[in-house]
Short mmCIF file of C-alpha atoms in Angstrom, two decimals:
data_model
loop_
_atom_site.label_atom_id
_atom_site.label_comp_id
_atom_site.label_asym_id
_atom_site.label_seq_id
_atom_site.Cartn_x
_atom_site.Cartn_y
_atom_site.Cartn_z
CA UNK A 64 21.99 -10.97 3.63
CA UNK A 65 21.42 -14.56 5.75
CA UNK A 66 22.18 -17.82 4.86
CA UNK A 67 20.05 -19.30 2.18
CA UNK A 68 17.26 -21.14 3.12
CA UNK A 69 18.01 -24.21 1.47
CA UNK A 70 21.48 -24.46 3.37
CA UNK A 71 19.94 -24.05 6.80
CA UNK A 72 17.01 -25.39 6.43
CA UNK A 73 15.07 -23.39 8.59
CA UNK A 74 11.61 -22.33 7.00
CA UNK A 75 10.81 -19.97 9.90
CA UNK A 76 8.26 -16.93 8.69
CA UNK A 77 10.97 -14.68 9.76
CA UNK A 78 13.45 -16.23 7.02
CA UNK A 79 11.30 -16.46 4.26
CA UNK A 80 10.28 -12.82 4.68
CA UNK A 81 13.91 -11.98 4.80
CA UNK A 82 14.69 -14.05 2.02
CA UNK A 83 11.70 -12.93 0.24
CA UNK A 84 12.52 -8.84 0.57
CA UNK A 85 15.79 -9.52 -0.71
CA UNK A 86 14.65 -11.60 -3.96
CA UNK A 87 11.94 -8.48 -4.49
CA UNK A 88 14.59 -6.00 -4.08
CA UNK A 89 17.23 -7.37 -6.66
CA UNK A 90 14.90 -8.58 -8.79
CA UNK A 91 13.92 -4.69 -9.19
CA UNK A 92 17.36 -3.66 -9.70
CA UNK A 93 18.35 -6.18 -11.90
CA UNK A 94 15.28 -5.90 -13.96
CA UNK A 95 15.48 -1.62 -14.10
CA UNK A 96 19.03 -1.93 -15.09
CA UNK A 97 18.61 -4.33 -17.70
CA UNK A 98 15.39 -2.13 -19.12
CA UNK A 99 17.90 0.96 -18.69
CA UNK A 100 20.72 -0.55 -20.87
CA UNK A 101 18.29 -1.71 -23.70
CA UNK A 102 16.74 2.05 -23.51
CA UNK A 103 19.89 3.66 -23.70
CA UNK A 104 20.93 1.58 -26.55
CA UNK A 105 17.73 2.06 -28.69
CA UNK A 106 17.94 6.05 -27.71
CA UNK A 107 21.39 6.19 -29.08
CA UNK A 108 20.51 4.19 -32.12
CA UNK A 109 17.35 5.05 -33.21
CA UNK A 110 16.50 8.14 -30.83
CA UNK A 111 16.18 10.61 -33.70
CA UNK A 112 12.87 8.61 -34.93
CA UNK A 113 9.60 10.23 -35.34
CA UNK A 114 7.29 8.85 -32.14
CA UNK A 115 4.22 7.04 -33.42
CA UNK A 116 1.89 5.44 -30.77
CA UNK A 117 -1.55 6.83 -32.01
CA UNK A 118 -2.15 4.01 -34.25
CA UNK A 119 -2.06 0.52 -33.02
CA UNK A 120 0.03 -1.74 -34.80
CA UNK A 121 0.87 -4.69 -32.35
CA UNK A 122 4.17 -5.80 -31.39
CA UNK A 123 6.14 -7.93 -34.03
CA UNK A 124 6.49 -11.40 -32.78
CA UNK A 125 9.99 -11.27 -32.37
CA UNK A 126 9.00 -9.11 -29.12
CA UNK A 127 5.92 -11.38 -27.93
CA UNK A 128 7.04 -14.58 -26.81
CA UNK A 129 9.57 -15.22 -23.74
CA UNK A 130 12.05 -17.35 -25.84
CA UNK A 131 12.00 -14.94 -28.85
CA UNK A 132 12.56 -12.05 -26.16
CA UNK A 133 15.69 -13.90 -24.71
CA UNK A 134 17.03 -15.00 -28.03
CA UNK A 135 16.91 -11.59 -29.40
CA UNK A 136 18.25 -9.69 -26.12
CA UNK A 137 21.16 -12.14 -26.35
CA UNK A 138 21.93 -10.80 -29.68
CA UNK A 139 21.83 -7.25 -28.11
CA UNK A 140 18.98 -6.38 -30.12
CA UNK A 141 17.85 -2.90 -28.06
CA UNK A 142 14.19 -3.40 -27.78
CA UNK A 143 14.41 -7.26 -26.97
CA UNK A 144 17.07 -6.20 -24.51
CA UNK A 145 14.37 -3.74 -22.89
CA UNK A 146 11.59 -6.33 -23.36
CA UNK A 147 13.85 -8.91 -21.37
CA UNK A 148 14.04 -5.99 -18.50
CA UNK A 149 10.36 -5.79 -18.41
CA UNK A 150 10.00 -9.75 -18.29
CA UNK A 151 12.19 -9.98 -15.27
CA UNK A 152 10.23 -7.78 -13.62
CA UNK A 153 6.99 -9.38 -14.21
CA UNK A 154 9.05 -12.67 -13.05
CA UNK A 155 9.74 -11.18 -9.44
CA UNK A 156 5.69 -11.39 -8.04
CA UNK A 157 5.86 -14.98 -9.81
CA UNK A 158 8.90 -15.99 -8.16
CA UNK A 159 7.71 -14.69 -4.89
CA UNK A 160 4.66 -16.99 -5.42
CA UNK A 161 6.77 -19.97 -6.07
CA UNK A 162 8.98 -19.43 -3.01
CA UNK A 163 5.56 -19.27 -0.56
CA UNK A 164 4.48 -22.28 -2.50
CA UNK A 165 7.94 -23.86 -1.26
CA UNK A 166 7.37 -22.31 2.31
CA UNK A 167 4.17 -23.96 2.34
CA UNK A 168 5.61 -27.51 0.85
CA UNK A 169 8.21 -27.15 4.20
CA UNK A 170 5.56 -26.79 6.13
CA UNK A 171 3.18 -29.43 4.93
CA UNK A 172 0.23 -26.82 4.80
CA UNK A 173 -1.57 -28.97 2.23
CA UNK A 174 -4.41 -26.49 1.63
CA UNK A 175 -2.13 -23.53 0.82
CA UNK A 176 -0.15 -25.88 -1.58
CA UNK A 177 -3.20 -26.31 -3.52
CA UNK A 178 -4.14 -22.66 -3.47
CA UNK A 179 -0.63 -21.57 -4.04
CA UNK A 180 -0.25 -24.18 -6.99
CA UNK A 181 -3.32 -22.84 -8.46
CA UNK A 182 -2.10 -19.29 -8.57
CA UNK A 183 1.33 -20.21 -9.97
CA UNK A 184 -0.23 -22.28 -12.77
CA UNK A 185 -2.43 -19.49 -13.56
CA UNK A 186 0.46 -17.12 -13.65
CA UNK A 187 2.66 -19.67 -15.88
CA UNK A 188 -0.26 -20.11 -18.42
CA UNK A 189 -0.36 -16.42 -18.94
CA UNK A 190 3.15 -15.74 -19.24
CA UNK A 191 3.80 -18.87 -21.49
CA UNK A 192 1.12 -17.26 -23.86
CA UNK A 193 -1.17 -20.24 -23.56
CA UNK A 194 -3.82 -18.04 -22.96
CA UNK A 195 -3.28 -15.85 -25.68
CA UNK B 168 7.99 14.50 -31.66
CA UNK B 169 11.43 12.45 -31.76
CA UNK B 170 11.53 9.36 -29.84
CA UNK B 171 14.13 10.71 -27.74
CA UNK B 172 11.99 13.81 -26.85
CA UNK B 173 9.08 11.75 -26.26
CA UNK B 174 10.62 9.31 -23.71
CA UNK B 175 12.42 12.11 -21.85
CA UNK B 176 8.86 14.12 -21.44
CA UNK B 177 7.01 10.60 -20.67
CA UNK B 178 9.79 9.68 -17.98
CA UNK B 179 9.29 13.23 -16.18
CA UNK B 180 5.74 12.61 -16.04
CA UNK B 181 5.79 9.28 -14.94
CA UNK B 182 8.14 10.18 -12.20
CA UNK B 183 5.72 12.93 -11.36
CA UNK B 184 2.58 10.12 -11.00
CA UNK B 185 4.86 7.79 -9.28
CA UNK B 186 5.94 10.22 -6.48
CA UNK B 187 1.75 11.27 -6.22
CA UNK B 188 0.73 7.59 -5.97
CA UNK B 189 3.21 6.89 -3.35
CA UNK B 190 2.69 10.14 -1.13
CA UNK B 191 -1.24 9.82 -1.57
CA UNK B 192 -1.53 5.87 -1.54
CA UNK B 193 -3.69 6.01 -4.41
CA UNK B 194 -0.89 4.51 -6.61
CA UNK B 195 0.69 5.68 -9.80
CA UNK B 196 -1.29 3.47 -12.39
CA UNK B 197 -4.15 5.57 -12.15
CA UNK B 198 -2.80 8.43 -13.57
CA UNK B 199 -0.23 6.73 -16.15
CA UNK B 200 -3.16 5.77 -18.71
CA UNK B 201 -4.80 8.94 -18.77
CA UNK B 202 -1.77 11.00 -19.21
CA UNK B 203 -0.52 8.70 -22.05
CA UNK B 204 -3.70 8.80 -23.92
CA UNK B 205 -4.68 12.33 -23.32
CA UNK B 206 -1.63 14.25 -23.14
CA UNK B 207 0.51 12.06 -25.48
CA UNK B 208 -2.08 10.69 -28.11
CA UNK B 209 -0.73 7.08 -27.15
CA UNK B 210 -3.21 4.42 -28.32
CA UNK B 211 -4.95 3.36 -25.14
CA UNK B 212 -3.55 -0.22 -25.46
CA UNK B 213 -0.29 0.57 -25.30
CA UNK B 214 -0.71 2.98 -22.68
CA UNK B 215 -2.28 0.23 -20.54
CA UNK B 216 0.48 -2.15 -21.29
CA UNK B 217 3.08 0.37 -20.21
CA UNK B 218 1.06 0.92 -17.11
CA UNK B 219 0.79 -2.67 -16.19
CA UNK B 220 4.68 -2.90 -16.19
CA UNK B 221 4.88 0.08 -13.78
CA UNK B 222 2.28 -1.24 -11.65
CA UNK B 223 4.29 -4.17 -10.89
CA UNK B 224 7.69 -2.24 -10.70
CA UNK B 225 5.66 -0.10 -7.39
CA UNK B 226 4.18 -3.06 -5.70
CA UNK B 227 7.55 -5.08 -5.94
CA UNK B 228 9.75 -2.20 -5.01
CA UNK B 229 7.33 -0.96 -1.75
CA UNK B 230 6.97 -4.75 -1.16
CA UNK B 231 10.77 -5.47 -0.61
CA UNK B 232 10.60 -2.90 1.97
CA UNK B 233 7.02 -4.00 3.70
CA UNK B 234 7.88 -7.75 3.84
CA UNK B 235 10.45 -7.04 7.02
CA UNK B 236 7.59 -5.46 8.82
CA UNK B 237 5.63 -8.71 9.44
CA UNK B 238 2.46 -7.21 8.47
CA UNK B 239 1.75 -8.90 5.06
CA UNK B 240 -0.78 -11.92 5.59
CA UNK B 241 0.78 -14.42 2.70
CA UNK B 242 -2.61 -16.59 3.55
CA UNK B 243 -5.09 -14.38 2.94
CA UNK B 244 -2.98 -12.76 -0.15
CA UNK B 245 -2.56 -15.97 -1.49
CA UNK B 246 -6.23 -17.15 -1.61
CA UNK B 247 -7.90 -13.74 -2.53
CA UNK B 248 -4.94 -14.24 -5.52
CA UNK B 249 -7.07 -17.07 -6.99
CA UNK B 250 -9.58 -14.55 -7.31
CA UNK B 251 -7.91 -11.65 -8.79
CA UNK B 252 -5.48 -13.70 -10.96
CA UNK B 253 -8.58 -15.59 -12.99
CA UNK B 254 -10.09 -12.02 -12.59
CA UNK B 255 -6.90 -10.51 -14.30
CA UNK B 256 -6.95 -12.77 -17.33
CA UNK B 257 -10.68 -12.49 -18.02
CA UNK B 258 -10.18 -8.59 -17.76
CA UNK B 259 -7.24 -9.13 -20.20
CA UNK B 260 -9.49 -11.44 -22.84
CA UNK B 261 -12.48 -8.68 -22.18
CA UNK B 262 -10.02 -6.23 -23.43
CA UNK B 263 -9.40 -7.61 -26.66
CA UNK B 264 -13.22 -7.85 -27.36
CA UNK B 265 -14.31 -4.61 -26.40
CA UNK B 266 -13.65 -0.91 -28.27
CA UNK B 267 -11.17 1.24 -26.88
CA UNK B 268 -13.80 3.98 -26.32
CA UNK B 269 -15.82 1.59 -24.13
CA UNK B 270 -12.45 0.85 -22.16
CA UNK B 271 -11.86 4.72 -21.97
CA UNK B 272 -15.32 5.03 -20.53
CA UNK B 273 -15.21 2.29 -17.93
CA UNK B 274 -11.85 3.71 -17.31
CA UNK B 275 -13.28 7.05 -16.60
CA UNK B 276 -15.83 5.66 -14.01
CA UNK B 277 -13.17 3.93 -12.07
CA UNK B 278 -11.18 6.80 -11.88
CA UNK B 279 -14.30 8.79 -10.30
CA UNK B 280 -14.78 6.26 -7.82
CA UNK B 281 -11.41 6.07 -6.55
CA UNK B 282 -11.28 9.79 -6.35
CA UNK B 283 -14.63 9.73 -4.23
CA UNK B 284 -13.07 6.80 -2.17
CA UNK B 285 -10.11 8.80 -1.26
CA UNK B 286 -12.04 11.00 0.69
CA UNK B 287 -13.86 8.84 2.45
CA UNK B 288 -12.61 8.71 6.11
CA UNK B 289 -10.89 5.17 6.39
CA UNK B 290 -12.01 3.92 9.77
CA UNK B 291 -10.31 1.16 11.74
CA UNK B 292 -13.03 -1.40 12.56
CA UNK B 293 -12.99 -3.09 16.25
CA UNK B 294 -10.37 -5.84 15.48
CA UNK B 295 -11.86 -9.18 17.14
CA UNK B 296 -15.02 -10.77 17.39
CA UNK B 297 -16.02 -14.26 16.06
CA UNK B 298 -14.55 -14.83 12.59
CA UNK B 299 -16.15 -16.16 9.67
CA UNK B 300 -15.98 -19.99 9.08
CA UNK B 301 -13.97 -19.95 6.13
CA UNK B 302 -11.36 -17.46 7.75
CA UNK B 303 -11.18 -20.40 10.23
CA UNK B 304 -11.27 -23.25 7.97
CA UNK B 305 -8.48 -21.58 5.86
CA UNK B 306 -6.45 -20.39 9.33
CA UNK B 307 -6.54 -16.84 7.90
CA UNK B 308 -6.53 -15.29 11.49
CA UNK B 309 -3.22 -13.79 12.30
CA UNK B 310 -1.10 -11.22 14.34
CA UNK B 311 0.56 -8.04 13.59
CA UNK B 312 3.33 -6.04 15.57
CA UNK B 313 2.22 -2.93 17.35
CA UNK B 314 3.90 -0.65 19.83
CA UNK B 315 2.31 -2.80 22.85
CA UNK B 316 3.34 -6.02 21.12
CA UNK B 317 1.66 -8.44 18.94
CA UNK B 318 -2.17 -8.08 18.34
CA UNK B 319 -4.37 -10.99 17.03
CA UNK B 320 -6.97 -10.33 14.51
CA UNK B 321 -9.98 -11.97 13.24
CA UNK B 322 -10.97 -12.08 9.54
CA UNK B 323 -14.51 -11.62 8.28
CA UNK B 324 -16.60 -12.12 5.26
CA UNK B 325 -14.22 -14.15 3.20
CA UNK B 326 -17.16 -14.83 0.26
CA UNK B 327 -17.61 -11.27 0.06
CA UNK B 328 -14.11 -10.16 0.01
CA UNK B 329 -13.29 -13.12 -2.85
CA UNK B 330 -16.29 -11.65 -5.00
CA UNK B 331 -14.88 -7.95 -4.93
CA UNK B 332 -11.15 -9.24 -5.26
CA UNK B 333 -12.72 -11.45 -8.57
CA UNK B 334 -14.13 -7.82 -9.73
CA UNK B 335 -10.54 -6.04 -8.50
CA UNK B 336 -8.89 -8.16 -11.07
CA UNK B 337 -11.13 -7.82 -13.90
CA UNK B 338 -10.45 -4.49 -13.38
CA UNK B 339 -6.89 -4.67 -13.26
CA UNK B 340 -6.50 -6.79 -16.23
CA UNK B 341 -9.07 -4.67 -18.42
CA UNK B 342 -7.38 -1.36 -17.43
CA UNK B 343 -3.99 -1.97 -16.71
CA UNK B 344 -4.16 -0.58 -12.84
CA UNK B 345 -3.38 -1.91 -9.58
CA UNK B 346 -7.51 -1.70 -8.43
CA UNK B 347 -6.03 -0.48 -5.13
CA UNK B 348 -9.49 1.34 -4.26
CA UNK B 349 -11.45 -1.89 -4.89
CA UNK B 350 -8.80 -4.17 -2.92
CA UNK B 351 -9.16 -1.86 0.33
CA UNK B 352 -12.70 -1.78 -0.18
CA UNK B 353 -12.68 -5.60 -0.03
CA UNK B 354 -9.92 -5.87 2.82
CA UNK B 355 -10.86 -2.89 4.87
CA UNK B 356 -14.52 -2.86 4.91
CA UNK B 357 -15.43 -6.48 3.78
CA UNK B 358 -12.83 -8.44 5.57
CA UNK B 359 -12.27 -6.14 8.43
CA UNK B 360 -8.52 -6.37 8.58
CA UNK B 361 -6.03 -3.74 10.23
CA UNK B 362 -5.14 -1.01 8.21
CA UNK B 363 -1.41 -2.16 7.90
CA UNK B 364 -2.67 -5.53 7.17
CA UNK B 365 -4.74 -4.80 4.42
CA UNK B 366 -2.31 -2.29 2.96
CA UNK B 367 0.62 -4.55 2.84
CA UNK B 368 -1.33 -7.47 1.58
CA UNK B 369 -3.16 -5.56 -1.16
CA UNK B 370 0.22 -4.27 -2.45
CA UNK B 371 1.74 -7.89 -2.48
CA UNK B 372 -1.79 -8.90 -4.49
CA UNK B 373 -1.49 -5.92 -6.90
CA UNK B 374 1.68 -7.14 -8.18
CA UNK B 375 0.74 -10.50 -8.81
CA UNK B 376 -2.56 -9.46 -10.16
CA UNK B 377 -0.87 -7.20 -12.60
CA UNK B 378 1.80 -9.80 -13.42
CA UNK B 379 -1.03 -12.21 -14.71
CA UNK B 380 -2.66 -9.69 -16.93
CA UNK B 381 0.82 -8.62 -18.36
CA UNK B 382 1.44 -12.15 -19.74
CA UNK B 383 -1.71 -11.85 -21.68
CA UNK B 384 -0.77 -8.23 -22.87
CA UNK B 385 2.80 -9.47 -23.87
CA UNK B 386 1.59 -11.93 -26.16
CA UNK B 387 -1.15 -9.58 -27.82
CA UNK B 388 1.92 -7.16 -28.48
CA UNK B 389 0.23 -4.46 -26.27
CA UNK B 390 3.42 -3.95 -24.48
CA UNK B 391 5.88 -1.54 -26.51
CA UNK B 392 9.36 -1.68 -25.04
CA UNK B 393 10.42 1.69 -26.12
CA UNK B 394 7.28 3.47 -24.60
CA UNK B 395 7.17 1.01 -21.09
CA UNK B 396 10.80 1.83 -20.39
CA UNK B 397 10.62 5.35 -19.42
CA UNK B 398 6.93 4.57 -17.72
CA UNK B 399 8.56 1.75 -15.83
CA UNK B 400 12.17 3.78 -14.48
CA UNK B 401 9.97 6.71 -14.13
CA UNK B 402 7.36 5.40 -11.76
CA UNK B 403 9.63 3.26 -9.82
CA UNK B 404 11.99 6.20 -9.38
CA UNK B 405 9.08 8.40 -8.29
CA UNK B 406 7.43 6.01 -5.93
CA UNK B 407 10.82 5.55 -4.19
CA UNK B 408 11.48 9.05 -3.93
CA UNK B 409 7.64 9.47 -2.62
CA UNK B 410 8.22 6.86 0.14
CA UNK B 411 11.12 8.53 1.17
CA UNK B 412 9.59 12.08 1.62
CA UNK B 413 6.19 10.52 3.15
CA UNK B 414 7.25 11.69 6.71
CA UNK B 415 7.32 15.36 6.10
CA UNK B 416 4.97 15.76 3.51
CA UNK B 417 1.72 17.54 3.63
CA UNK B 418 -0.40 14.64 2.51
CA UNK B 419 -4.04 16.06 2.97
CA UNK B 420 -3.32 18.87 0.61
CA UNK B 421 -1.45 16.68 -1.94
CA UNK B 422 -4.32 14.20 -1.72
CA UNK B 423 -6.78 17.27 -2.73
CA UNK B 424 -4.47 18.41 -5.49
CA UNK B 425 -4.16 14.71 -7.01
CA UNK B 426 -8.11 13.94 -6.35
CA UNK B 427 -8.71 17.35 -8.63
CA UNK B 428 -6.34 16.00 -11.00
CA UNK B 429 -8.17 12.55 -11.23
CA UNK B 430 -11.54 14.12 -11.52
CA UNK B 431 -10.56 16.17 -14.31
CA UNK B 432 -8.88 13.61 -15.98
CA UNK B 433 -12.09 11.20 -15.51
CA UNK B 434 -14.31 13.69 -17.16
CA UNK B 435 -11.78 14.51 -20.14
CA UNK B 436 -11.50 10.52 -20.76
CA UNK B 437 -15.47 10.14 -20.55
CA UNK B 438 -16.14 12.84 -22.96
CA UNK B 439 -13.12 11.73 -25.52
CA UNK B 440 -14.24 8.15 -24.94
CA UNK B 441 -17.87 8.73 -25.70
CA UNK B 442 -16.94 11.01 -28.78
CA UNK B 443 -14.96 7.83 -30.17
CA UNK B 444 -11.94 10.20 -29.62
CA UNK B 445 -9.84 7.22 -27.50
#
């Protein structure tokens, strides 16, 4: 892995791309691992249950907000651990947008600072549930 | 069926969908929703939630490899993301208002359109020529690596591309798919970007768009962790395997098979949707 950007202070496109590539790769690997662990935990405890997805019930509140998912995942509640893995996955493209914003700030590119901020705000608005 | 058995079957189906999606370039999301609703009898809202998650997984997984190659035009992607994220939030909102039957019928139309598009030859446009004034103002024109060195390209019809991206965002939020067909239409046909640039930039955008809708779906309780986990892991493993075997595969034959499957699913979904069976 290359030196972290904040240490070298070099924000050439090449450095940013390399860093973004690593961020995405590790984001996906970690998200998949957490999801897998939660899934294995769930199946070992409740694998014999009858599957019922035919009728829509919606998820309980404990699995619907970021803070509740994190709190329940820390208690090793299996469904919350899976949901945490899925949240980490949702976070990877958001992190990529955030990193692009930093790069545009470093490049003093005003137009794209505004454009990227709009996209990032929309993403966070959706994730924090302000829009639900 | 027990949860264990269903998880195994869904994982196998998702693996196949992810692999076919990567081999044909049509994306696995197109097939996840019909598979879950028609084969496994899953409510379409849970199916869309799980599909969105798998779309993000394939997008981020592929992007990790694409980023190094230097084709992605982050300025174009970010500017168009304004349209797709607003569209995705609107689409996810609309999904909560209309009936599941209506969603099924719209889904079948988009499936049929994607199948049709996949048979249209994708012609490389003459790159260059005078750019759009918006493209100049937004400094979108770029260069991309070719065997002959860096090749500059200009960007056309930005307002048309932006409008099409809004549509792509709505469809993504409403149906839980990547809307790759509409994104490619916008970037290849309207904005006339080189293939490599439009493919990689569209892939970047697909993940961000799906993340915007996924937030809304999460808070609505549409994302069922036990259903989504075999879908996500299956599609991801399938897409990575598909990308590896891509070199030696008979893509044309596969694409034909995949398209036939998609047309069949589209007809089945429209039929069930109209009868109120979904």
